[in-house]
């Protein structure tokens, strides 16, 4: 068994002439929580989206659980890509819930499409997860009737419906008011306690400091520095990291 569940090597991605990712490499062990911080436009979201195959890279390799999602810029068949990416759940900044479906409908849609479980099993799992995120009474509500924090908790429950081995979070609280941020971070803390492997792109330095096993600082399309929260926040080595932390802390 490979000791890393995610292995990214020399990832490159350009949008036209703009090089967004420059030789990005990343290793994540099972049950590790990695927080990725850095200024806007540094490539954090693009890196995360590449892991979920929401962006196609120009070069480099991504190995998920020992399987090649992309090797030297070349992807396997669509079916293989889907099989590999099904091991990951993703939570977006803007929730991406379907407005015409109830909360329960949002949770049950993907499992019903994949058809691996009975309808009763899917319904039971949805109830369990709504309870887990503290929304057991909201199953029949529509997204438009929920607060931002509630929508994001639904989005987390939805990502968990497919029993992923890895959760990817792209700025999960940046669209929320500060008082709603806490309820989302609380759910993420609980997942970390349960040893869920998570890669979290975030500007919540308190969360990164408190929950992450490792914090990685990204700027200009590459990782500049990485370390434990104590190292990175306590004594950052790189001038870019120091400047960024001085601005945000």
CSV table of N, CA and C in Angstrom, one decimal, residues 50-140:
chain,number,residue,atom,x,y,z
A,50,UNK,N,-7.8,20.7,-10.3
A,50,UNK,CA,-7.0,19.7,-11.1
A,50,UNK,C,-7.1,18.3,-10.4
A,51,UNK,N,-7.1,18.3,-9.1
A,51,UNK,CA,-7.1,17.0,-8.4
A,51,UNK,C,-8.5,16.3,-8.7
A,52,UNK,N,-9.5,17.1,-8.8
A,52,UNK,CA,-10.9,16.6,-9.0
A,52,UNK,C,-11.2,16.5,-10.5
A,53,UNK,N,-10.2,16.7,-11.3
A,53,UNK,CA,-10.4,16.7,-12.8
A,53,UNK,C,-11.4,17.7,-13.3
A,54,UNK,N,-11.5,18.8,-12.6
A,54,UNK,CA,-12.4,20.0,-13.0
A,54,UNK,C,-11.5,20.9,-13.9
A,55,UNK,N,-10.2,20.7,-13.8
A,55,UNK,CA,-9.3,21.4,-14.7
A,55,UNK,C,-8.4,20.3,-15.4
A,56,UNK,N,-8.1,20.5,-16.6
A,56,UNK,CA,-7.2,19.6,-17.3
A,56,UNK,C,-5.8,20.2,-17.3
A,57,UNK,N,-4.8,19.5,-16.9
A,57,UNK,CA,-3.5,20.1,-16.7
A,57,UNK,C,-2.7,20.0,-18.0
A,58,UNK,N,-1.7,20.8,-18.2
A,58,UNK,CA,-0.8,20.7,-19.4
A,58,UNK,C,0.4,19.8,-19.2
A,59,UNK,N,0.7,19.5,-17.9
A,59,UNK,CA,1.9,18.6,-17.7
A,59,UNK,C,1.9,18.2,-16.2
A,60,UNK,N,2.7,17.2,-16.0
A,60,UNK,CA,2.8,16.7,-14.6
A,60,UNK,C,1.9,15.5,-14.4
A,61,UNK,N,2.0,15.0,-13.1
A,61,UNK,CA,1.3,13.7,-12.8
A,61,UNK,C,0.5,13.9,-11.5
A,62,UNK,N,-0.7,13.2,-11.5
A,62,UNK,CA,-1.5,13.2,-10.2
A,62,UNK,C,-1.8,11.7,-10.0
A,63,UNK,N,-1.5,11.2,-8.9
A,63,UNK,CA,-1.8,9.8,-8.5
A,63,UNK,C,-2.7,9.8,-7.3
A,64,UNK,N,-3.8,9.2,-7.4
A,64,UNK,CA,-4.8,9.2,-6.3
A,64,UNK,C,-4.9,7.7,-5.8
A,65,UNK,N,-4.5,7.4,-4.6
A,65,UNK,CA,-4.6,6.1,-4.1
A,65,UNK,C,-3.9,5.0,-5.0
A,66,UNK,N,-2.8,5.4,-5.5
A,66,UNK,CA,-2.0,4.5,-6.3
A,66,UNK,C,-2.4,4.4,-7.7
A,67,UNK,N,-3.4,5.2,-8.1
A,67,UNK,CA,-3.9,5.1,-9.5
A,67,UNK,C,-3.6,6.4,-10.2
A,68,UNK,N,-3.1,6.4,-11.5
A,68,UNK,CA,-2.8,7.6,-12.3
A,68,UNK,C,-4.0,8.3,-12.8
A,69,UNK,N,-4.3,9.5,-12.2
A,69,UNK,CA,-5.3,10.3,-12.8
A,69,UNK,C,-4.8,11.0,-14.1
A,70,UNK,N,-3.5,11.4,-14.0
A,70,UNK,CA,-2.8,11.9,-15.2
A,70,UNK,C,-1.3,11.6,-15.0
A,71,UNK,N,-0.7,11.2,-16.0
A,71,UNK,CA,0.7,10.8,-16.0
A,71,UNK,C,1.5,11.6,-17.1
A,72,UNK,N,2.4,12.5,-16.6
A,72,UNK,CA,3.1,13.3,-17.6
A,72,UNK,C,2.2,14.0,-18.6
A,73,UNK,N,1.0,14.5,-18.0
A,73,UNK,CA,0.1,15.3,-18.9
A,73,UNK,C,-0.9,14.5,-19.7
A,74,UNK,N,-0.8,13.2,-19.6
A,74,UNK,CA,-1.7,12.3,-20.3
A,74,UNK,C,-2.7,11.6,-19.4
A,75,UNK,N,-4.0,11.7,-19.8
A,75,UNK,CA,-5.0,11.2,-19.0
A,75,UNK,C,-5.5,9.8,-19.5
A,76,UNK,N,-5.9,8.9,-18.6
A,76,UNK,CA,-6.5,7.6,-19.1
A,76,UNK,C,-7.9,7.8,-19.7
A,77,UNK,N,-8.6,6.7,-19.9
A,77,UNK,CA,-9.9,6.8,-20.5
A,77,UNK,C,-10.9,7.5,-19.5
A,78,UNK,N,-12.0,8.0,-20.1
A,78,UNK,CA,-13.0,8.7,-19.3
A,78,UNK,C,-13.5,7.9,-18.2
A,79,UNK,N,-13.7,6.6,-18.4
A,79,UNK,CA,-14.2,5.7,-17.4
A,79,UNK,C,-13.2,5.6,-16.3
A,80,UNK,N,-12.0,5.5,-16.6
A,80,UNK,CA,-10.9,5.4,-15.6
A,80,UNK,C,-10.8,6.6,-14.7
A,81,UNK,N,-10.9,7.8,-15.4
A,81,UNK,CA,-10.9,9.1,-14.7
A,81,UNK,C,-12.0,9.2,-13.7
A,82,UNK,N,-13.2,8.7,-14.2
A,82,UNK,CA,-14.4,8.8,-13.3
A,82,UNK,C,-14.3,7.9,-12.1
A,83,UNK,N,-13.7,6.7,-12.4
A,83,UNK,CA,-13.5,5.8,-11.3
A,83,UNK,C,-12.5,6.4,-10.2
A,84,UNK,N,-11.5,7.0,-10.7
A,84,UNK,CA,-10.5,7.6,-9.7
A,84,UNK,C,-11.1,8.8,-9.0
A,85,UNK,N,-11.8,9.7,-9.7
A,85,UNK,CA,-12.3,10.9,-9.1
A,85,UNK,C,-13.5,10.6,-8.2
A,86,UNK,N,-14.1,9.4,-8.4
A,86,UNK,CA,-15.2,9.1,-7.5
A,86,UNK,C,-14.7,8.8,-6.0
A,87,UNK,N,-13.4,8.7,-5.9
A,87,UNK,CA,-12.9,8.5,-4.5
A,87,UNK,C,-12.8,9.9,-3.8
A,88,UNK,N,-13.1,11.0,-4.5
A,88,UNK,CA,-13.0,12.3,-3.9
A,88,UNK,C,-14.3,13.0,-3.9
A,89,UNK,N,-14.6,13.8,-2.8
A,89,UNK,CA,-15.7,14.6,-2.8
A,89,UNK,C,-15.2,16.1,-2.7
A,90,UNK,N,-16.0,17.0,-3.4
A,90,UNK,CA,-15.5,18.4,-3.4
A,90,UNK,C,-16.6,19.3,-2.9
A,91,UNK,N,-16.1,20.3,-2.1
A,91,UNK,CA,-17.0,21.3,-1.6
A,91,UNK,C,-16.5,22.7,-2.1
A,92,UNK,N,-17.5,23.4,-2.7
A,92,UNK,CA,-17.1,24.6,-3.4
A,92,UNK,C,-17.4,25.9,-2.6
A,93,UNK,N,-16.8,27.0,-3.0
A,93,UNK,CA,-17.0,28.2,-2.3
A,93,UNK,C,-18.5,28.6,-2.3
A,94,UNK,N,-19.2,28.4,-3.5
A,94,UNK,CA,-20.5,28.9,-3.7
A,94,UNK,C,-21.6,27.8,-3.6
A,95,UNK,N,-21.3,26.7,-2.9
A,95,UNK,CA,-22.2,25.7,-2.6
A,95,UNK,C,-22.6,24.8,-3.7
A,96,UNK,N,-23.0,25.4,-4.9
A,96,UNK,CA,-23.3,24.6,-6.1
A,96,UNK,C,-24.5,23.7,-5.8
A,97,UNK,N,-25.4,24.0,-5.0
A,97,UNK,CA,-26.6,23.2,-4.8
A,97,UNK,C,-27.6,23.4,-5.9
A,98,UNK,N,-28.4,22.4,-6.2
A,98,UNK,CA,-29.4,22.5,-7.2
A,98,UNK,C,-30.6,23.2,-6.6
A,99,UNK,N,-31.0,24.4,-7.1
A,99,UNK,CA,-32.1,25.1,-6.5
A,99,UNK,C,-33.4,24.5,-6.6
A,100,UNK,N,-33.7,23.6,-7.6
A,100,UNK,CA,-35.0,23.0,-7.9
A,100,UNK,C,-35.2,21.8,-7.0
A,101,UNK,N,-34.1,21.3,-6.3
A,101,UNK,CA,-34.2,20.1,-5.5
A,101,UNK,C,-34.2,20.5,-4.1
A,102,UNK,N,-35.0,19.7,-3.3
A,102,UNK,CA,-34.9,19.9,-1.8
A,102,UNK,C,-33.5,19.5,-1.3
A,103,UNK,N,-33.3,19.8,-0.1
A,103,UNK,CA,-32.0,19.4,0.6
A,103,UNK,C,-31.7,17.9,0.4
A,104,UNK,N,-32.8,17.1,0.7
A,104,UNK,CA,-32.6,15.7,0.6
A,104,UNK,C,-32.4,15.3,-0.9
A,105,UNK,N,-33.1,16.0,-1.8
A,105,UNK,CA,-33.0,15.7,-3.2
A,105,UNK,C,-31.5,15.9,-3.7
A,106,UNK,N,-30.9,17.0,-3.2
A,106,UNK,CA,-29.5,17.3,-3.5
A,106,UNK,C,-28.6,16.2,-3.0
A,107,UNK,N,-28.9,15.7,-1.8
A,107,UNK,CA,-28.0,14.6,-1.3
A,107,UNK,C,-28.2,13.3,-2.1
A,108,UNK,N,-29.4,13.0,-2.5
A,108,UNK,CA,-29.7,11.7,-3.0
A,108,UNK,C,-29.4,11.6,-4.5
A,109,UNK,N,-29.2,12.8,-5.2
A,109,UNK,CA,-29.1,12.7,-6.7
A,109,UNK,C,-28.0,11.9,-7.2
A,110,UNK,N,-26.8,12.2,-6.7
A,110,UNK,CA,-25.6,11.4,-7.3
A,110,UNK,C,-25.7,9.9,-7.0
A,111,UNK,N,-26.0,9.5,-5.7
A,111,UNK,CA,-26.0,8.1,-5.5
A,111,UNK,C,-27.1,7.4,-6.3
A,112,UNK,N,-28.2,8.1,-6.6
A,112,UNK,CA,-29.3,7.5,-7.4
A,112,UNK,C,-28.8,7.3,-8.9
A,113,UNK,N,-28.0,8.3,-9.3
A,113,UNK,CA,-27.4,8.2,-10.7
A,113,UNK,C,-26.5,7.0,-10.8
A,114,UNK,N,-25.7,6.8,-9.8
A,114,UNK,CA,-24.6,5.8,-9.8
A,114,UNK,C,-25.3,4.4,-9.6
A,115,UNK,N,-26.4,4.4,-8.9
A,115,UNK,CA,-27.2,3.2,-8.7
A,115,UNK,C,-26.5,2.0,-8.0
A,116,UNK,N,-25.7,2.3,-7.1
A,116,UNK,CA,-25.0,1.2,-6.4
A,116,UNK,C,-25.8,0.8,-5.2
A,117,UNK,N,-26.7,1.6,-4.7
A,117,UNK,CA,-27.4,1.3,-3.4
A,117,UNK,C,-28.9,1.4,-3.7
A,118,UNK,N,-29.7,0.7,-2.8
A,118,UNK,CA,-31.1,0.8,-2.9
A,118,UNK,C,-31.6,2.1,-2.5
A,119,UNK,N,-32.8,2.5,-3.0
A,119,UNK,CA,-33.4,3.8,-2.6
A,119,UNK,C,-33.5,3.9,-1.1
A,120,UNK,N,-33.8,2.8,-0.4
A,120,UNK,CA,-34.0,2.9,1.1
A,120,UNK,C,-32.6,3.2,1.7
A,121,UNK,N,-31.6,2.5,1.2
A,121,UNK,CA,-30.2,2.7,1.7
A,121,UNK,C,-29.8,4.2,1.5
A,122,UNK,N,-30.1,4.7,0.3
A,122,UNK,CA,-29.7,6.1,0.0
A,122,UNK,C,-30.4,7.0,0.9
A,123,UNK,N,-31.7,6.8,1.2
A,123,UNK,CA,-32.5,7.7,2.1
A,123,UNK,C,-32.0,7.6,3.5
A,124,UNK,N,-31.6,6.4,3.9
A,124,UNK,CA,-31.1,6.3,5.3
A,124,UNK,C,-29.7,7.0,5.4
A,125,UNK,N,-28.9,6.9,4.4
A,125,UNK,CA,-27.6,7.6,4.4
A,125,UNK,C,-27.8,9.1,4.5
A,126,UNK,N,-28.7,9.6,3.7
A,126,UNK,CA,-29.0,11.0,3.6
A,126,UNK,C,-29.5,11.5,5.0
A,127,UNK,N,-30.3,10.8,5.7
A,127,UNK,CA,-30.8,11.1,7.0
A,127,UNK,C,-29.6,11.2,8.0
A,128,UNK,N,-28.8,10.2,7.9
A,128,UNK,CA,-27.6,10.1,8.8
A,128,UNK,C,-26.7,11.3,8.6
A,129,UNK,N,-26.5,11.7,7.4
A,129,UNK,CA,-25.5,12.8,7.1
A,129,UNK,C,-26.2,14.2,7.4
A,130,UNK,N,-27.5,14.3,7.2
A,130,UNK,CA,-28.1,15.5,7.6
A,130,UNK,C,-28.0,15.7,9.2
A,131,UNK,N,-28.2,14.6,9.9
A,131,UNK,CA,-28.0,14.7,11.3
A,131,UNK,C,-26.6,15.1,11.7
A,132,UNK,N,-25.6,14.5,11.0
A,132,UNK,CA,-24.2,14.7,11.2
A,132,UNK,C,-23.9,16.2,11.1
A,133,UNK,N,-24.5,16.9,10.1
A,133,UNK,CA,-24.2,18.3,9.9
A,133,UNK,C,-25.2,19.2,10.6
A,134,UNK,N,-26.0,18.6,11.4
A,134,UNK,CA,-27.0,19.4,12.2
A,134,UNK,C,-28.1,20.0,11.5
A,135,UNK,N,-28.6,19.3,10.4
A,135,UNK,CA,-29.7,19.8,9.6
A,135,UNK,C,-30.8,18.8,9.4
A,136,UNK,N,-31.0,17.9,10.4
A,136,UNK,CA,-31.9,16.8,10.3
A,136,UNK,C,-33.4,17.3,10.0
A,137,UNK,N,-33.6,18.6,10.4
A,137,UNK,CA,-35.0,19.1,10.2
A,137,UNK,C,-35.2,19.9,8.9
A,138,UNK,N,-34.1,19.9,8.0
A,138,UNK,CA,-34.1,20.7,6.8
A,138,UNK,C,-34.3,19.8,5.5
A,139,UNK,N,-34.5,18.5,5.7
A,139,UNK,CA,-34.5,17.7,4.5
A,139,UNK,C,-35.5,18.1,3.4
A,140,UNK,N,-36.6,18.6,3.8
A,140,UNK,CA,-37.6,19.0,2.7
A,140,UNK,C,-37.5,20.5,2.4
